mmCIF file of C-alpha atoms in Angstrom:
data_model
loop_
_atom_site.group_PDB
_atom_site.id
_atom_site.type_symbol
_atom_site.label_atom_id
_atom_site.label_comp_id
_atom_site.label_asym_id
_atom_site.label_seq_id
_atom_site.Cartn_x
_atom_site.Cartn_y
_atom_site.Cartn_z
ATOM 1 C CA MET A 1 0.000 0.000 0.000
ATOM 2 C CA THR A 2 1.339 3.398 -0.999
ATOM 3 C CA THR A 3 1.188 6.000 1.734
ATOM 4 C CA GLY A 4 2.060 9.660 1.996
ATOM 5 C CA PRO A 5 0.395 12.943 1.186
ATOM 6 C CA ILE A 6 -1.994 13.003 -1.756
ATOM 7 C CA GLU A 7 -0.769 15.107 -4.639
ATOM 8 C CA VAL A 8 -2.690 16.154 -7.737
ATOM 9 C CA ARG A 9 -0.886 17.328 -10.855
ATOM 10 C CA VAL A 10 -1.442 17.743 -14.568
ATOM 11 C CA ALA A 11 -1.036 14.409 -16.339
ATOM 12 C CA THR A 12 1.912 13.909 -18.663
ATOM 13 C CA LEU A 13 2.508 11.484 -21.505
ATOM 14 C CA ASP A 14 4.601 9.434 -19.069
ATOM 15 C CA ASP A 15 1.394 8.695 -17.111
ATOM 16 C CA ALA A 16 -0.242 6.896 -20.046
ATOM 17 C CA ALA A 17 0.296 3.346 -18.759
ATOM 18 C CA ALA A 18 -1.078 4.162 -15.304
ATOM 19 C CA ILE A 19 -4.076 5.971 -16.824
ATOM 20 C CA ALA A 20 -4.751 3.043 -19.165
ATOM 21 C CA GLU A 21 -4.859 0.722 -16.137
ATOM 22 C CA LEU A 22 -7.245 3.042 -14.290
ATOM 23 C CA LEU A 23 -9.521 3.255 -17.323
ATOM 24 C CA ARG A 24 -9.474 -0.552 -17.569
ATOM 25 C CA GLN A 25 -10.795 -0.686 -14.010
ATOM 26 C CA LEU A 26 -13.752 1.416 -15.196
ATOM 27 C CA GLY A 27 -14.405 -1.030 -18.013
ATOM 28 C CA TYR A 28 -12.684 0.899 -20.798
ATOM 29 C CA PRO A 29 -9.810 -1.193 -22.162
ATOM 30 C CA ASN A 30 -7.152 1.080 -23.629
ATOM 31 C CA THR A 31 -3.519 0.546 -24.433
ATOM 32 C CA PRO A 32 -0.915 2.944 -23.059
ATOM 33 C CA ASP A 33 -0.245 4.054 -26.653
ATOM 34 C CA GLU A 34 -3.930 4.889 -27.187
ATOM 35 C CA VAL A 35 -4.019 6.929 -23.980
ATOM 36 C CA ARG A 36 -0.721 8.639 -24.828
ATOM 37 C CA GLY A 37 -2.154 9.660 -28.203
ATOM 38 C CA ARG A 38 -5.312 11.054 -26.624
ATOM 39 C CA LEU A 39 -3.356 12.960 -23.988
ATOM 40 C CA ASP A 40 -1.173 14.397 -26.725
ATOM 41 C CA ALA A 41 -4.255 15.424 -28.730
ATOM 42 C CA MET A 42 -5.897 17.272 -25.847
ATOM 43 C CA ASP A 43 -6.303 20.945 -26.665
ATOM 44 C CA THR A 44 -5.002 22.628 -23.543
ATOM 45 C CA ASP A 45 -5.348 26.029 -25.207
ATOM 46 C CA ALA A 46 -9.095 25.407 -25.509
ATOM 47 C CA GLY A 47 -9.341 24.272 -21.900
ATOM 48 C CA ASP A 48 -8.824 20.508 -21.906
ATOM 49 C CA ARG A 49 -6.972 19.210 -18.833
ATOM 50 C CA ALA A 50 -6.072 15.795 -17.526
ATOM 51 C CA PHE A 51 -5.125 15.372 -13.877
ATOM 52 C CA VAL A 52 -3.583 12.477 -11.988
ATOM 53 C CA ALA A 53 -3.534 12.002 -8.247
ATOM 54 C CA GLY A 54 -1.499 9.791 -6.029
ATOM 55 C CA ALA A 55 0.899 9.382 -3.196
ATOM 56 C CA GLY A 56 4.601 9.275 -3.916
ATOM 57 C CA GLU A 57 5.343 7.800 -7.328
ATOM 58 C CA ALA A 58 2.058 5.865 -7.623
ATOM 59 C CA VAL A 59 -0.704 7.237 -9.874
ATOM 60 C CA LEU A 60 -3.909 6.241 -8.107
ATOM 61 C CA GLY A 61 -6.505 8.507 -9.715
ATOM 62 C CA PHE A 62 -7.281 10.229 -12.993
ATOM 63 C CA ALA A 63 -9.715 12.887 -14.213
ATOM 64 C CA ALA A 64 -10.259 14.592 -17.569
ATOM 65 C CA VAL A 65 -11.929 18.013 -17.661
ATOM 66 C CA HIS A 66 -13.064 19.905 -20.743
ATOM 67 C CA LEU A 67 -14.258 23.508 -20.914
ATOM 68 C CA MET A 68 -17.265 23.982 -23.158
ATOM 69 C CA PRO A 69 -18.181 27.516 -24.216
ATOM 70 C CA MET A 70 -21.931 28.173 -24.260
ATOM 71 C CA ILE A 71 -23.582 29.775 -27.257
ATOM 72 C CA HIS A 72 -26.822 30.713 -25.504
ATOM 73 C CA HIS A 73 -25.095 32.854 -22.857
ATOM 74 C CA ASP A 74 -21.660 34.061 -21.797
ATOM 75 C CA GLY A 75 -19.442 31.673 -19.931
ATOM 76 C CA CYS A 76 -18.534 28.049 -20.104
ATOM 77 C CA VAL A 77 -19.129 24.743 -18.362
ATOM 78 C CA ALA A 78 -16.333 22.556 -17.017
ATOM 79 C CA ARG A 79 -17.291 18.939 -17.740
ATOM 80 C CA ILE A 80 -15.540 15.990 -16.139
ATOM 81 C CA THR A 81 -15.619 13.254 -18.774
ATOM 82 C CA ALA A 82 -13.451 10.697 -17.012
ATOM 83 C CA PHE A 83 -12.926 10.189 -13.289
ATOM 84 C CA VAL A 84 -11.495 7.131 -11.587
ATOM 85 C CA VAL A 85 -9.630 6.142 -8.448
ATOM 86 C CA ALA A 86 -7.824 2.796 -8.312
ATOM 87 C CA GLU A 87 -9.989 0.114 -6.720
ATOM 88 C CA SER A 88 -7.233 -0.572 -4.182
ATOM 89 C CA ALA A 89 -7.006 3.086 -3.114
ATOM 90 C CA ARG A 90 -10.629 4.132 -2.735
ATOM 91 C CA GLY A 91 -11.700 5.732 0.519
ATOM 92 C CA ARG A 92 -8.330 7.407 1.136
ATOM 93 C CA GLY A 93 -9.196 10.927 -0.025
ATOM 94 C CA ILE A 94 -7.715 10.611 -3.493
ATOM 95 C CA GLY A 95 -11.045 11.173 -5.232
ATOM 96 C CA THR A 96 -11.794 14.144 -3.007
ATOM 97 C CA ALA A 97 -8.448 15.749 -3.858
ATOM 98 C CA LEU A 98 -8.899 15.032 -7.556
ATOM 99 C CA PHE A 99 -12.438 16.464 -7.569
ATOM 100 C CA ALA A 100 -11.208 19.581 -5.751
ATOM 101 C CA ALA A 101 -8.570 20.068 -8.460
ATOM 102 C CA CYS A 102 -11.268 19.840 -11.138
ATOM 103 C CA GLU A 103 -13.386 22.399 -9.262
ATOM 104 C CA ALA A 104 -10.438 24.751 -8.842
ATOM 105 C CA TYR A 105 -9.526 24.433 -12.517
ATOM 106 C CA GLY A 106 -13.073 25.261 -13.619
ATOM 107 C CA ALA A 107 -13.300 28.199 -11.235
ATOM 108 C CA ALA A 108 -9.938 29.579 -12.374
ATOM 109 C CA ARG A 109 -11.159 29.465 -15.982
ATOM 110 C CA ALA A 110 -14.438 31.252 -15.059
ATOM 111 C CA ALA A 111 -16.665 28.221 -15.663
ATOM 112 C CA GLU A 112 -20.164 28.854 -14.390
ATOM 113 C CA ARG A 113 -20.572 25.272 -13.252
ATOM 114 C CA LEU A 114 -18.887 21.897 -13.048
ATOM 115 C CA GLU A 115 -20.726 18.899 -14.392
ATOM 116 C CA VAL A 116 -19.823 15.247 -14.508
ATOM 117 C CA THR A 117 -21.005 12.418 -16.713
ATOM 118 C CA SER A 118 -21.445 9.033 -15.094
ATOM 119 C CA GLY A 119 -23.086 5.801 -16.194
ATOM 120 C CA ASP A 120 -26.391 4.884 -14.548
ATOM 121 C CA GLN A 121 -24.813 1.738 -13.098
ATOM 122 C CA ARG A 122 -22.194 3.685 -11.100
ATOM 123 C CA THR A 123 -24.317 4.357 -8.014
ATOM 124 C CA GLY A 124 -21.302 4.589 -5.711
ATOM 125 C CA ALA A 125 -19.822 7.294 -7.914
ATOM 126 C CA HIS A 126 -23.114 9.177 -7.922
ATOM 127 C CA ALA A 127 -23.144 9.191 -4.112
ATOM 128 C CA PHE A 128 -19.546 10.463 -4.132
ATOM 129 C CA TYR A 129 -20.468 13.358 -6.445
ATOM 130 C CA ILE A 130 -23.551 14.251 -4.402
ATOM 131 C CA ARG A 131 -21.402 14.384 -1.249
ATOM 132 C CA ARG A 132 -19.237 16.939 -3.103
ATOM 133 C CA GLY A 133 -22.215 19.209 -3.742
ATOM 134 C CA CYS A 134 -23.342 17.963 -7.153
ATOM 135 C CA ALA A 135 -27.043 17.579 -7.864
ATOM 136 C CA ARG A 136 -28.959 15.776 -10.555
ATOM 137 C CA GLU A 137 -29.980 18.294 -13.181
ATOM 138 C CA GLY A 138 -31.753 17.419 -16.380
ATOM 139 C CA GLN A 139 -31.099 14.367 -18.525
ATOM 140 C CA ARG A 140 -28.290 13.365 -20.808
ATOM 141 C CA LEU A 141 -29.492 11.572 -23.932
ATOM 142 C CA THR A 142 -27.011 9.998 -26.308
ATOM 143 C CA LYS A 143 -26.984 8.329 -29.680
ATOM 144 C CA ARG A 144 -24.052 6.255 -30.875
ATOM 145 C CA LEU A 145 -22.833 7.358 -34.283
ATOM 146 C CA ASP A 146 -20.163 4.728 -34.879
ATOM 147 C CA ASP A 147 -20.962 1.203 -33.656
ATOM 148 C CA ARG A 148 -17.472 -0.001 -34.591
ATOM 149 C CA ARG A 149 -16.065 1.934 -31.617
ATOM 150 C CA ARG A 150 -18.556 0.551 -29.096
ATOM 151 C CA ARG A 151 -16.686 -1.040 -26.200
ATOM 152 C CA LEU A 152 -19.323 -1.509 -23.522
#
């Protein structure tokens, strides 16, 4: 078990293997090369950020945040599109620290709100987000446009 203070930092390409493993734990099999390519393609100028959290050298959590400008009013929304803490490290404050970093990032970029997407089956995650002040608001409806990429 890795111990020590929890640190959150911007993810680097060197974190790709650890992020791929975390995503696998969520049910999204990715190779380190696939993750490295996606990290490299993130548009940080437009507001994309990827964060990792851990203690010492171990990467134990990951979050991806994207800023979305709104056309119907001024401002933007910070959307968390990926959020995971290693199964072996849950309950140690890593998720809380990672979520706080996402909040701080959105606030620093003048986002009017932070929203998170989460599958209906992830009831434990929903409880975590509610404990952090999130509330259910509206519905998210999706339609798959490319069945070849379906993984779940």
